[in-house]
PDB file of C-alpha atoms in Angstrom:
ATOM      1  CA  MET H   1     274.153  -5.747 209.356  1.00  0.00           C
ATOM      2  CA  THR H   2     277.575  -6.506 210.221  1.00  0.00           C
ATOM      3  CA  PHE H   3     277.136  -9.768 208.767  1.00  0.00           C
ATOM      4  CA  VAL H   4     275.915  -8.527 205.611  1.00  0.00           C
ATOM      5  CA  PHE H   5     278.656  -6.180 205.115  1.00  0.00           C
ATOM      6  CA  LEU H   6     281.388  -8.973 206.091  1.00  0.00           C
ATOM      7  CA  LEU H   7     279.609 -10.857 203.177  1.00  0.00           C
ATOM      8  CA  LEU H   8     279.712  -8.625 200.573  1.00  0.00           C
ATOM      9  CA  LEU H   9     283.454  -7.725 201.701  1.00  0.00           C
ATOM     10  CA  ILE H  10     284.374 -11.415 201.315  1.00  0.00           C
ATOM     11  CA  LEU H  11     282.651 -11.693 198.011  1.00  0.00           C
ATOM     12  CA  ARG H  12     284.530  -8.559 196.353  1.00  0.00           C
ATOM     13  CA  ILE H  13     287.872 -10.334 197.909  1.00  0.00           C
ATOM     14  CA  LYS H  14     287.119 -13.340 196.120  1.00  0.00           C
ATOM     15  CA  PHE H  15     286.465 -11.514 193.114  1.00  0.00           C
ATOM     16  CA  ILE H  16     290.038  -9.895 193.388  1.00  0.00           C
ATOM     17  CA  LEU H  17     291.234 -13.410 194.174  1.00  0.00           C
ATOM     18  CA  MET H  18     289.490 -14.606 190.768  1.00  0.00           C
ATOM     19  CA  GLU H  19     291.053 -11.716 189.085  1.00  0.00           C
ATOM     20  CA  ASN H  20     294.695 -12.763 190.261  1.00  0.00           C
ATOM     21  CA  GLN H  21     294.359 -16.701 189.703  1.00  0.00           C
ATOM     22  CA  ASN H  22     297.272 -16.649 186.994  1.00  0.00           C
ATOM     23  CA  GLN H  23     299.329 -14.078 188.771  1.00  0.00           C
ATOM     24  CA  SER H  24     300.715 -16.053 191.837  1.00  0.00           C
ATOM     25  CA  GLU H  25     303.947 -14.046 191.431  1.00  0.00           C
ATOM     26  CA  SER H  26     302.333 -11.230 192.424  1.00  0.00           C
ATOM     27  CA  GLY H  27     301.988 -11.963 196.078  1.00  0.00           C
ATOM     28  CA  THR H  28     298.065 -11.487 196.557  1.00  0.00           C
ATOM     29  CA  LYS H  29     296.877 -14.995 196.942  1.00  0.00           C
ATOM     30  CA  HIS H  30     298.923 -14.930 200.734  1.00  0.00           C
ATOM     31  CA  ILE H  31     297.605 -11.384 201.434  1.00  0.00           C
ATOM     32  CA  ILE H  32     293.847 -12.594 200.631  1.00  0.00           C
ATOM     33  CA  GLN H  33     294.145 -15.673 202.562  1.00  0.00           C
ATOM     34  CA  SER H  34     295.440 -14.039 205.866  1.00  0.00           C
ATOM     35  CA  LEU H  35     292.738 -11.016 205.173  1.00  0.00           C
ATOM     36  CA  LEU H  36     289.786 -13.787 205.132  1.00  0.00           C
ATOM     37  CA  VAL H  37     291.275 -15.240 207.857  1.00  0.00           C
ATOM     38  CA  ASN H  38     291.491 -11.810 210.005  1.00  0.00           C
ATOM     39  CA  ILE H  39     287.785 -10.789 209.138  1.00  0.00           C
ATOM     40  CA  ALA H  40     286.475 -13.532 210.895  1.00  0.00           C
ATOM     41  CA  ILE H  41     289.007 -13.863 213.803  1.00  0.00           C
ATOM     42  CA  ALA H  42     288.435  -9.665 214.247  1.00  0.00           C
ATOM     43  CA  VAL H  43     284.541 -10.256 214.453  1.00  0.00           C
ATOM     44  CA  ALA H  44     285.074 -13.375 217.027  1.00  0.00           C
ATOM     45  CA  LYS H  45     287.415 -11.385 219.063  1.00  0.00           C
ATOM     46  CA  GLY H  46     285.053  -8.555 219.322  1.00  0.00           C
ATOM     47  CA  PHE H  47     282.072 -10.484 220.612  1.00  0.00           C
ATOM     48  CA  ALA H  48     284.568 -12.299 223.074  1.00  0.00           C
ATOM     49  CA  ALA H  49     285.267  -8.641 224.400  1.00  0.00           C
ATOM     50  CA  PHE H  50     281.821  -7.585 224.583  1.00  0.00           C
ATOM     51  CA  MET H  51     280.837 -10.932 226.674  1.00  0.00           C
ATOM     52  CA  THR H  52     283.767 -10.946 229.031  1.00  0.00           C
ATOM     53  CA  GLY H  53     284.592  -7.090 229.598  1.00  0.00           C
ATOM     54  CA  SER H  54     288.617  -8.231 228.798  1.00  0.00           C
ATOM     55  CA  GLY H  55     291.002  -5.935 228.102  1.00  0.00           C
ATOM     56  CA  ALA H  56     292.933  -8.014 226.849  1.00  0.00           C
ATOM     57  CA  MET H  57     290.190  -9.460 223.920  1.00  0.00           C
ATOM     58  CA  LEU H  58     289.722  -5.750 223.250  1.00  0.00           C
ATOM     59  CA  ALA H  59     293.515  -5.352 222.686  1.00  0.00           C
ATOM     60  CA  GLU H  60     293.274  -8.180 220.519  1.00  0.00           C
ATOM     61  CA  THR H  61     290.226  -7.396 218.463  1.00  0.00           C
ATOM     62  CA  ILE H  62     292.024  -4.117 217.919  1.00  0.00           C
ATOM     63  CA  HIS H  63     294.925  -5.912 216.830  1.00  0.00           C
ATOM     64  CA  SER H  64     293.060  -7.952 214.489  1.00  0.00           C
ATOM     65  CA  THR H  65     291.162  -5.042 212.812  1.00  0.00           C
ATOM     66  CA  ALA H  66     294.360  -3.221 212.076  1.00  0.00           C
ATOM     67  CA  ASP H  67     295.673  -6.327 210.317  1.00  0.00           C
ATOM     68  CA  CYS H  68     292.766  -6.084 208.577  1.00  0.00           C
ATOM     69  CA  ALA H  69     293.359  -2.665 207.333  1.00  0.00           C
ATOM     70  CA  ASN H  70     296.483  -3.484 207.178  1.00  0.00           C
ATOM     71  CA  GLN H  71     296.071  -6.298 204.516  1.00  0.00           C
ATOM     72  CA  LEU H  72     293.960  -3.691 202.338  1.00  0.00           C
ATOM     73  CA  LEU H  73     296.957  -1.566 202.505  1.00  0.00           C
ATOM     74  CA  LEU H  74     299.170  -4.180 200.947  1.00  0.00           C
ATOM     75  CA  LEU H  75     296.734  -5.055 198.026  1.00  0.00           C
ATOM     76  CA  LEU H  76     296.716  -1.878 197.100  1.00  0.00           C
ATOM     77  CA  GLY H  77     300.471  -1.529 196.973  1.00  0.00           C
ATOM     78  CA  VAL H  78     300.852  -4.550 194.718  1.00  0.00           C
ATOM     79  CA  LYS H  79     298.082  -3.184 192.620  1.00  0.00           C
ATOM     80  CA  GLN H  80     299.789   0.272 192.104  1.00  0.00           C
ATOM     81  CA  ALA H  81     303.483  -1.931 191.853  1.00  0.00           C
ATOM     82  CA  LYS H  82     301.886  -3.411 188.474  1.00  0.00           C
ATOM     83  CA  LYS H  83     301.545   0.622 187.153  1.00  0.00           C
ATOM     84  CA  ASP H  84     303.792   0.696 183.874  1.00  0.00           C
ATOM     85  CA  ALA H  85     305.971   3.340 183.943  1.00  0.00           C
ATOM     86  CA  ASP H  86     305.269   7.014 182.627  1.00  0.00           C
ATOM     87  CA  ASP H  87     307.268  10.058 181.828  1.00  0.00           C
ATOM     88  CA  GLU H  88     307.105  11.221 185.777  1.00  0.00           C
ATOM     89  CA  HIS H  89     308.274   7.710 187.145  1.00  0.00           C
ATOM     90  CA  PRO H  90     310.434   6.450 184.557  1.00  0.00           C
ATOM     91  CA  PHE H  91     311.466   3.394 186.548  1.00  0.00           C
ATOM     92  CA  GLY H  92     308.119   2.342 187.121  1.00  0.00           C
ATOM     93  CA  TYR H  93     306.054   2.361 190.413  1.00  0.00           C
ATOM     94  CA  GLY H  94     307.335  -0.990 191.656  1.00  0.00           C
ATOM     95  CA  LYS H  95     308.643   0.544 195.282  1.00  0.00           C
ATOM     96  CA  SER H  96     304.685   1.333 195.603  1.00  0.00           C
ATOM     97  CA  VAL H  97     304.503  -1.796 197.375  1.00  0.00           C
ATOM     98  CA  TYR H  98     307.346  -1.005 199.859  1.00  0.00           C
ATOM     99  CA  PHE H  99     305.861   2.143 200.847  1.00  0.00           C
ATOM    100  CA  TRP H 100     302.417   0.515 202.002  1.00  0.00           C
ATOM    101  CA  SER H 101     304.118  -2.067 203.346  1.00  0.00           C
ATOM    102  CA  PHE H 102     306.409   0.555 205.745  1.00  0.00           C
ATOM    103  CA  MET H 103     302.597   2.249 206.448  1.00  0.00           C
ATOM    104  CA  VAL H 104     301.579  -1.356 207.576  1.00  0.00           C
ATOM    105  CA  ALA H 105     304.315  -1.356 210.002  1.00  0.00           C
ATOM    106  CA  MET H 106     303.684   2.260 211.396  1.00  0.00           C
ATOM    107  CA  LEU H 107     300.163   1.201 211.753  1.00  0.00           C
ATOM    108  CA  LEU H 108     300.800  -2.155 213.612  1.00  0.00           C
ATOM    109  CA  PHE H 109     302.810   0.382 215.511  1.00  0.00           C
ATOM    110  CA  SER H 110     300.193   2.927 216.460  1.00  0.00           C
ATOM    111  CA  ILE H 111     296.968   1.070 216.092  1.00  0.00           C
ATOM    112  CA  GLY H 112     297.787  -2.583 217.355  1.00  0.00           C
ATOM    113  CA  GLY H 113     300.819  -1.681 219.926  1.00  0.00           C
ATOM    114  CA  MET H 114     300.104   1.819 221.201  1.00  0.00           C
ATOM    115  CA  PHE H 115     296.373   1.078 221.770  1.00  0.00           C
ATOM    116  CA  SER H 116     296.924  -2.095 223.621  1.00  0.00           C
ATOM    117  CA  ILE H 117     299.558  -0.756 225.916  1.00  0.00           C
ATOM    118  CA  TYR H 118     296.854   2.395 226.545  1.00  0.00           C
ATOM    119  CA  GLU H 119     294.013  -0.285 227.436  1.00  0.00           C
ATOM    120  CA  GLY H 120     296.613  -2.424 229.257  1.00  0.00           C
ATOM    121  CA  VAL H 121     297.407   0.929 231.703  1.00  0.00           C
ATOM    122  CA  HIS H 122     293.695   2.133 231.589  1.00  0.00           C
ATOM    123  CA  LYS H 123     292.440  -1.679 232.886  1.00  0.00           C
ATOM    124  CA  TYR H 124     295.614  -1.664 235.178  1.00  0.00           C
ATOM    125  CA  ASN H 125     294.448   1.541 237.157  1.00  0.00           C
ATOM    126  CA  ASN H 126     290.818   0.800 236.982  1.00  0.00           C
ATOM    127  CA  PRO H 127     290.315  -2.638 237.203  1.00  0.00           C
ATOM    128  CA  GLU H 128     286.996  -4.168 236.029  1.00  0.00           C
ATOM    129  CA  PRO H 129     286.099  -8.049 236.688  1.00  0.00           C
ATOM    130  CA  VAL H 130     286.308 -10.516 233.723  1.00  0.00           C
ATOM    131  CA  HIS H 131     283.460 -12.796 233.105  1.00  0.00           C
ATOM    132  CA  ASN H 132     281.734 -15.423 230.776  1.00  0.00           C
ATOM    133  CA  ILE H 133     285.510 -16.749 230.453  1.00  0.00           C
ATOM    134  CA  GLY H 134     284.218 -19.678 228.182  1.00  0.00           C
ATOM    135  CA  TRP H 135     283.487 -17.679 225.264  1.00  0.00           C
ATOM    136  CA  ALA H 136     286.853 -16.186 225.317  1.00  0.00           C
ATOM    137  CA  ILE H 137     288.642 -19.209 225.734  1.00  0.00           C
ATOM    138  CA  GLY H 138     286.739 -20.594 223.098  1.00  0.00           C
ATOM    139  CA  ILE H 139     287.295 -17.796 220.757  1.00  0.00           C
ATOM    140  CA  ILE H 140     290.836 -17.397 221.293  1.00  0.00           C
ATOM    141  CA  LEU H 141     291.824 -21.105 220.498  1.00  0.00           C
ATOM    142  CA  PHE H 142     289.889 -21.076 217.568  1.00  0.00           C
ATOM    143  CA  SER H 143     291.912 -17.659 216.637  1.00  0.00           C
ATOM    144  CA  ILE H 144     294.806 -19.774 217.274  1.00  0.00           C
ATOM    145  CA  VAL H 145     293.690 -22.275 215.002  1.00  0.00           C
ATOM    146  CA  MET H 146     292.973 -20.040 212.205  1.00  0.00           C
ATOM    147  CA  GLU H 147     296.012 -17.563 212.855  1.00  0.00           C
ATOM    148  CA  GLY H 148     298.540 -20.892 212.973  1.00  0.00           C
ATOM    149  CA  TYR H 149     297.240 -22.149 209.881  1.00  0.00           C
ATOM    150  CA  ALA H 150     297.765 -18.608 208.055  1.00  0.00           C
ATOM    151  CA  MET H 151     301.300 -18.233 209.331  1.00  0.00           C
ATOM    152  CA  ILE H 152     302.018 -21.824 208.485  1.00  0.00           C
ATOM    153  CA  SER H 153     300.859 -21.374 205.023  1.00  0.00           C
ATOM    154  CA  ASN H 154     303.340 -18.108 205.271  1.00  0.00           C
ATOM    155  CA  ILE H 155     306.109 -20.355 206.350  1.00  0.00           C
ATOM    156  CA  VAL H 156     305.809 -22.774 203.318  1.00  0.00           C
ATOM    157  CA  GLU H 157     305.593 -20.209 200.952  1.00  0.00           C
ATOM    158  CA  ILE H 158     309.026 -18.833 202.437  1.00  0.00           C
ATOM    159  CA  ARG H 159     310.504 -21.983 202.293  1.00  0.00           C
ATOM    160  CA  LYS H 160     309.861 -21.949 198.701  1.00  0.00           C
ATOM    161  CA  ARG H 161     311.210 -18.872 198.295  1.00  0.00           C
ATOM    162  CA  LYS H 162     314.417 -18.762 200.330  1.00  0.00           C
ATOM    163  CA  LYS H 163     316.211 -21.433 198.460  1.00  0.00           C
ATOM    164  CA  LEU H 164     319.469 -22.802 200.280  1.00  0.00           C
ATOM    165  CA  ILE H 165     319.885 -20.021 203.067  1.00  0.00           C
ATOM    166  CA  SER H 166     318.701 -19.959 206.214  1.00  0.00           C
ATOM    167  CA  PHE H 167     314.945 -19.467 207.329  1.00  0.00           C
ATOM    168  CA  PHE H 168     315.972 -16.153 209.617  1.00  0.00           C
ATOM    169  CA  ARG H 169     318.267 -14.959 207.084  1.00  0.00           C
ATOM    170  CA  TYR H 170     315.613 -14.752 204.423  1.00  0.00           C
ATOM    171  CA  LEU H 171     313.525 -12.690 206.616  1.00  0.00           C
ATOM    172  CA  HIS H 172     316.456 -10.235 206.651  1.00  0.00           C
ATOM    173  CA  VAL H 173     317.681 -10.002 202.912  1.00  0.00           C
ATOM    174  CA  THR H 174     314.245 -11.032 201.189  1.00  0.00           C
ATOM    175  CA  LYS H 175     312.856  -8.590 199.110  1.00  0.00           C
ATOM    176  CA  ASP H 176     309.514  -9.538 199.124  1.00  0.00           C
ATOM    177  CA  SER H 177     308.185  -7.170 201.667  1.00  0.00           C
ATOM    178  CA  ASP H 178     304.629  -8.278 201.454  1.00  0.00           C
ATOM    179  CA  LEU H 179     305.119 -11.501 202.236  1.00  0.00           C
ATOM    180  CA  ILE H 180     307.120 -10.934 205.331  1.00  0.00           C
ATOM    181  CA  ILE H 181     304.639  -8.014 206.956  1.00  0.00           C
ATOM    182  CA  ILE H 182     301.974 -10.817 206.552  1.00  0.00           C
ATOM    183  CA  PHE H 183     304.365 -13.537 208.414  1.00  0.00           C
ATOM    184  CA  GLY H 184     305.501 -10.840 211.033  1.00  0.00           C
ATOM    185  CA  GLU H 185     301.547 -10.013 211.623  1.00  0.00           C
ATOM    186  CA  ASN H 186     300.595 -13.588 211.807  1.00  0.00           C
ATOM    187  CA  ALA H 187     303.157 -14.787 214.147  1.00  0.00           C
ATOM    188  CA  ALA H 188     302.748 -11.500 216.408  1.00  0.00           C
ATOM    189  CA  ALA H 189     299.157 -12.489 216.297  1.00  0.00           C
ATOM    190  CA  VAL H 190     299.824 -16.284 217.487  1.00  0.00           C
ATOM    191  CA  LEU H 191     302.197 -15.106 220.186  1.00  0.00           C
ATOM    192  CA  GLY H 192     299.637 -12.347 221.540  1.00  0.00           C
ATOM    193  CA  LEU H 193     296.702 -15.128 221.500  1.00  0.00           C
ATOM    194  CA  PHE H 194     298.559 -17.312 223.944  1.00  0.00           C
ATOM    195  CA  LEU H 195     299.459 -13.930 226.032  1.00  0.00           C
ATOM    196  CA  ALA H 196     295.750 -13.281 226.033  1.00  0.00           C
ATOM    197  CA  LEU H 197     294.887 -16.734 226.885  1.00  0.00           C
ATOM    198  CA  ILE H 198     297.576 -17.001 229.694  1.00  0.00           C
ATOM    199  CA  ALA H 199     296.193 -13.698 231.276  1.00  0.00           C
ATOM    200  CA  LEU H 200     292.742 -14.619 231.090  1.00  0.00           C
ATOM    201  CA  LEU H 201     293.521 -17.716 232.748  1.00  0.00           C
ATOM    202  CA  VAL H 202     295.548 -16.134 235.397  1.00  0.00           C
ATOM    203  CA  SER H 203     292.733 -13.384 235.993  1.00  0.00           C
ATOM    204  CA  HIS H 204     290.066 -15.782 236.521  1.00  0.00           C
ATOM    205  CA  TYR H 205     291.949 -18.161 238.921  1.00  0.00           C
ATOM    206  CA  THR H 206     293.273 -15.489 240.984  1.00  0.00           C
ATOM    207  CA  GLY H 207     290.341 -13.163 241.168  1.00  0.00           C
ATOM    208  CA  ASP H 208     292.634  -9.877 240.067  1.00  0.00           C
ATOM    209  CA  SER H 209     291.569  -8.623 236.759  1.00  0.00           C
ATOM    210  CA  ARG H 210     295.030  -6.806 236.787  1.00  0.00           C
ATOM    211  CA  TYR H 211     296.357  -9.785 235.165  1.00  0.00           C
ATOM    212  CA  ASP H 212     294.181  -9.339 232.500  1.00  0.00           C
ATOM    213  CA  ALA H 213     295.612  -5.896 231.851  1.00  0.00           C
ATOM    214  CA  ILE H 214     299.280  -7.230 232.345  1.00  0.00           C
ATOM    215  CA  GLY H 215     298.541  -9.336 229.300  1.00  0.00           C
ATOM    216  CA  SER H 216     297.271  -6.383 227.516  1.00  0.00           C
ATOM    217  CA  LEU H 217     300.281  -4.732 228.138  1.00  0.00           C
ATOM    218  CA  CYS H 218     302.263  -7.441 226.958  1.00  0.00           C
ATOM    219  CA  ILE H 219     300.247  -8.001 223.385  1.00  0.00           C
ATOM    220  CA  GLY H 220     301.040  -4.211 223.215  1.00  0.00           C
ATOM    221  CA  ILE H 221     305.076  -4.695 223.651  1.00  0.00           C
ATOM    222  CA  VAL H 222     305.136  -7.855 221.156  1.00  0.00           C
ATOM    223  CA  LEU H 223     303.575  -5.767 218.448  1.00  0.00           C
ATOM    224  CA  ILE H 224     305.379  -2.603 218.484  1.00  0.00           C
ATOM    225  CA  ALA H 225     308.573  -5.041 218.684  1.00  0.00           C
ATOM    226  CA  VAL H 226     307.327  -6.641 215.441  1.00  0.00           C
ATOM    227  CA  ALA H 227     306.311  -3.333 214.025  1.00  0.00           C
ATOM    228  CA  ILE H 228     309.969  -1.739 214.392  1.00  0.00           C
ATOM    229  CA  PHE H 229     311.584  -4.860 212.911  1.00  0.00           C
ATOM    230  CA  LEU H 230     309.061  -4.843 210.067  1.00  0.00           C
ATOM    231  CA  ALA H 231     309.450  -1.115 209.765  1.00  0.00           C
ATOM    232  CA  SER H 232     313.828  -1.587 209.786  1.00  0.00           C
ATOM    233  CA  GLU H 233     313.268  -4.107 206.988  1.00  0.00           C
ATOM    234  CA  VAL H 234     311.200  -2.145 204.628  1.00  0.00           C
ATOM    235  CA  LYS H 235     312.943   1.239 205.364  1.00  0.00           C
ATOM    236  CA  SER H 236     315.883  -0.552 203.375  1.00  0.00           C
ATOM    237  CA  LEU H 237     313.991  -1.345 200.590  1.00  0.00           C
ATOM    238  CA  LEU H 238     312.314   1.829 200.230  1.00  0.00           C
ATOM    239  CA  ILE H 239     315.772   3.834 200.410  1.00  0.00           C
ATOM    240  CA  GLY H 240     316.974   1.780 198.005  1.00  0.00           C
ATOM    241  CA  GLU H 241     318.713  -2.090 198.199  1.00  0.00           C
ATOM    242  CA  SER H 242     320.940  -4.167 195.995  1.00  0.00           C
ATOM    243  CA  ALA H 243     319.121  -6.844 194.110  1.00  0.00           C
ATOM    244  CA  ASP H 244     319.755 -10.616 194.912  1.00  0.00           C
ATOM    245  CA  PRO H 245     323.805 -11.162 194.601  1.00  0.00           C
ATOM    246  CA  GLU H 246     322.910 -14.003 192.577  1.00  0.00           C
ATOM    247  CA  ILE H 247     322.580 -11.459 189.621  1.00  0.00           C
ATOM    248  CA  LEU H 248     325.839 -10.330 190.376  1.00  0.00           C
ATOM    249  CA  GLU H 249     327.557 -13.683 189.980  1.00  0.00           C
ATOM    250  CA  ILE H 250     325.651 -14.137 186.581  1.00  0.00           C
ATOM    251  CA  ILE H 251     326.626 -11.260 185.370  1.00  0.00           C
ATOM    252  CA  HIS H 252     330.367 -12.266 185.883  1.00  0.00           C
ATOM    253  CA  GLU H 253     329.935 -15.406 184.791  1.00  0.00           C
ATOM    254  CA  ILE H 254     328.881 -14.427 181.373  1.00  0.00           C
ATOM    255  CA  ALA H 255     331.558 -11.587 181.220  1.00  0.00           C
ATOM    256  CA  LYS H 256     333.946 -14.543 181.789  1.00  0.00           C
ATOM    257  CA  ALA H 257     332.567 -16.535 179.004  1.00  0.00           C
ATOM    258  CA  GLU H 258     332.714 -14.021 176.461  1.00  0.00           C
ATOM    259  CA  ASN H 259     335.927 -13.341 174.390  1.00  0.00           C
ATOM    260  CA  ASN H 260     335.766  -9.860 173.851  1.00  0.00           C
ATOM    261  CA  ILE H 261     335.210  -8.760 177.480  1.00  0.00           C
ATOM    262  CA  THR H 262     338.268  -8.899 179.535  1.00  0.00           C
ATOM    263  CA  GLU H 263     336.557  -7.704 182.753  1.00  0.00           C
ATOM    264  CA  VAL H 264     333.644  -6.061 184.654  1.00  0.00           C
ATOM    265  CA  LEU H 265     334.684  -2.727 185.810  1.00  0.00           C
ATOM    266  CA  ASN H 266     331.656  -2.079 188.372  1.00  0.00           C
ATOM    267  CA  CYS H 267     328.126  -3.485 188.505  1.00  0.00           C
ATOM    268  CA  ARG H 268     325.162  -1.885 190.598  1.00  0.00           C
ATOM    269  CA  THR H 269     322.101  -3.517 191.036  1.00  0.00           C
ATOM    270  CA  VAL H 270     318.846  -1.627 192.804  1.00  0.00           C
ATOM    271  CA  GLN H 271     315.828  -3.493 193.744  1.00  0.00           C
ATOM    272  CA  GLN H 272     312.652  -1.312 192.431  1.00  0.00           C
ATOM    273  CA  GLY H 273     310.011  -3.719 193.209  1.00  0.00           C
ATOM    274  CA  LEU H 274     308.509  -7.257 193.245  1.00  0.00           C
ATOM    275  CA  GLY H 275     310.495  -8.910 190.764  1.00  0.00           C
ATOM    276  CA  GLU H 276     311.812  -5.542 189.318  1.00  0.00           C
ATOM    277  CA  VAL H 277     315.680  -4.804 189.172  1.00  0.00           C
ATOM    278  CA  LEU H 278     317.495  -1.754 187.522  1.00  0.00           C
ATOM    279  CA  VAL H 279     321.187  -2.822 186.404  1.00  0.00           C
ATOM    280  CA  CYS H 280     324.149  -0.432 185.708  1.00  0.00           C
ATOM    281  CA  ILE H 281     327.219  -2.397 184.396  1.00  0.00           C
ATOM    282  CA  LYS H 282     330.787  -0.700 183.560  1.00  0.00           C
ATOM    283  CA  ILE H 283     332.850  -3.512 181.133  1.00  0.00           C
ATOM    284  CA  LYS H 284     336.139  -3.771 179.850  1.00  0.00           C
ATOM    285  CA  ILE H 285     336.355  -4.898 176.211  1.00  0.00           C
ATOM    286  CA  VAL H 286     339.182  -5.910 173.877  1.00  0.00           C
ATOM    287  CA  PRO H 287     340.454  -2.815 171.625  1.00  0.00           C
ATOM    288  CA  ASP H 288     339.915  -2.537 168.003  1.00  0.00           C
ATOM    289  CA  LEU H 289     336.543  -3.413 168.206  1.00  0.00           C
ATOM    290  CA  THR H 290     334.159  -1.605 165.503  1.00  0.00           C
ATOM    291  CA  THR H 291     331.087   0.022 166.695  1.00  0.00           C
ATOM    292  CA  GLN H 292     328.893  -3.064 165.307  1.00  0.00           C
ATOM    293  CA  ASP H 293     330.852  -5.374 167.021  1.00  0.00           C
ATOM    294  CA  ILE H 294     330.038  -3.623 170.381  1.00  0.00           C
ATOM    295  CA  SER H 295     326.789  -3.047 169.794  1.00  0.00           C
ATOM    296  CA  LEU H 296     325.934  -6.752 169.329  1.00  0.00           C
ATOM    297  CA  LEU H 297     328.280  -7.623 172.216  1.00  0.00           C
ATOM    298  CA  ILE H 298     326.043  -5.493 174.426  1.00  0.00           C
ATOM    299  CA  ASN H 299     322.947  -6.818 172.672  1.00  0.00           C
ATOM    300  CA  ALA H 300     323.937 -10.550 173.556  1.00  0.00           C
ATOM    301  CA  PHE H 301     325.080  -9.886 176.955  1.00  0.00           C
ATOM    302  CA  GLU H 302     321.366  -8.360 177.370  1.00  0.00           C
ATOM    303  CA  ASN H 303     319.463 -11.195 176.303  1.00  0.00           C
ATOM    304  CA  GLU H 304     321.386 -13.608 178.077  1.00  0.00           C
ATOM    305  CA  LEU H 305     321.053 -12.124 181.594  1.00  0.00           C
ATOM    306  CA  ARG H 306     317.517 -11.506 180.866  1.00  0.00           C
ATOM    307  CA  THR H 307     316.899 -15.213 180.198  1.00  0.00           C
ATOM    308  CA  LYS H 308     318.385 -15.890 183.084  1.00  0.00           C
ATOM    309  CA  ARG H 309     316.961 -13.322 185.524  1.00  0.00           C
ATOM    310  CA  PRO H 310     314.136 -12.168 183.818  1.00  0.00           C
ATOM    311  CA  GLU H 311     313.074  -9.874 186.572  1.00  0.00           C
ATOM    312  CA  VAL H 312     315.697  -7.417 185.020  1.00  0.00           C
ATOM    313  CA  LYS H 313     313.636  -5.065 184.185  1.00  0.00           C
ATOM    314  CA  TRP H 314     316.212  -2.261 183.377  1.00  0.00           C
ATOM    315  CA  LEU H 315     319.698  -2.651 181.596  1.00  0.00           C
ATOM    316  CA  TYR H 316     322.180  -0.455 181.193  1.00  0.00           C
ATOM    317  CA  ILE H 317     325.830  -1.249 180.149  1.00  0.00           C
ATOM    318  CA  GLU H 318     328.835   0.887 179.142  1.00  0.00           C
ATOM    319  CA  PRO H 319     331.870  -0.379 177.488  1.00  0.00           C
ATOM    320  CA  ASP H 320     335.552   1.037 178.159  1.00  0.00           C
ATOM    321  CA  PHE H 321     338.813   0.492 177.373  1.00  0.00           C
ATOM    322  CA  GLN H 322     340.422   1.340 180.422  1.00  0.00           C
ATOM    323  CA  GLU H 323     340.596   1.045 183.925  1.00  0.00           C
ATOM    324  CA  TRP H 324     338.110   2.376 186.033  1.00  0.00           C
ATOM    325  CA  LYS H 325     338.012   3.105 189.506  1.00  0.00           C
ATOM    326  CA  THR H 326     334.953   4.104 192.398  1.00  0.00           C
ATOM    327  CA  ILE H 327     335.268   7.447 193.618  1.00  0.00           C
TER     328      ILE H 327
END
């Protein structure tokens, strides 16, 4: 029955993937890839936990199951972010993906991290022998290969997007919350699997199952640390973070090349979602321009900026003749 359910779910996911095959910028491809991997791994880990009675393997099973739920939430967030703007949400629903990314971090903290710590404490106080360790080792190695493949795919995608900045700097400044969440989950999973493998081996060769419980505790700590990092990064985007600094550089370049603009008095950018940016600009223009001249000037500015940075979805330009200071 379980395998029938998994087959139907995988077919449904493949249908979603077909719907999005021409929308690679939406970020769903790497989410679906990680979801498929985690479904297989969760089933395998659950079987290993049942066969061995290992607390570390049970913690890993819950971790992978939570990851599956997390990736479904990310898909929901990406889908909601594509909704058109309306009267109630004039700037669209782009930040939905940030909300669901934050929820994923919270679930990783609570379901993944806290449960693993609880299981570790419980198994440490009530140790049970670990048996059939061969099943666990085989499935852990299988999971490491699968999770490692997913993590490497994430790294390849990050390297494509990060341009000239360093890898770790990109993790901090990127607006692609979905990709960072998936990478964080996969990296935590790989580290957790190595911890589970070490805990099982030490427990087996020493005959002390408390080492298995310690492994579960360590996995929980890793998950909580990753969840706190991800929540902190997504919180900044959810509150309202400035867009790519490159946009501001392009704005100044356009203004400098226009003879009728003497200065960019002020500029504010806000990341509204995946590939959606709000820009507000106040420019100082030469005096004696007619209303029509100003209108043509602003239209030309907008067209050039949107041509160079199509993600600028909302753009407001205010002309002025005098200096303007931020209060």
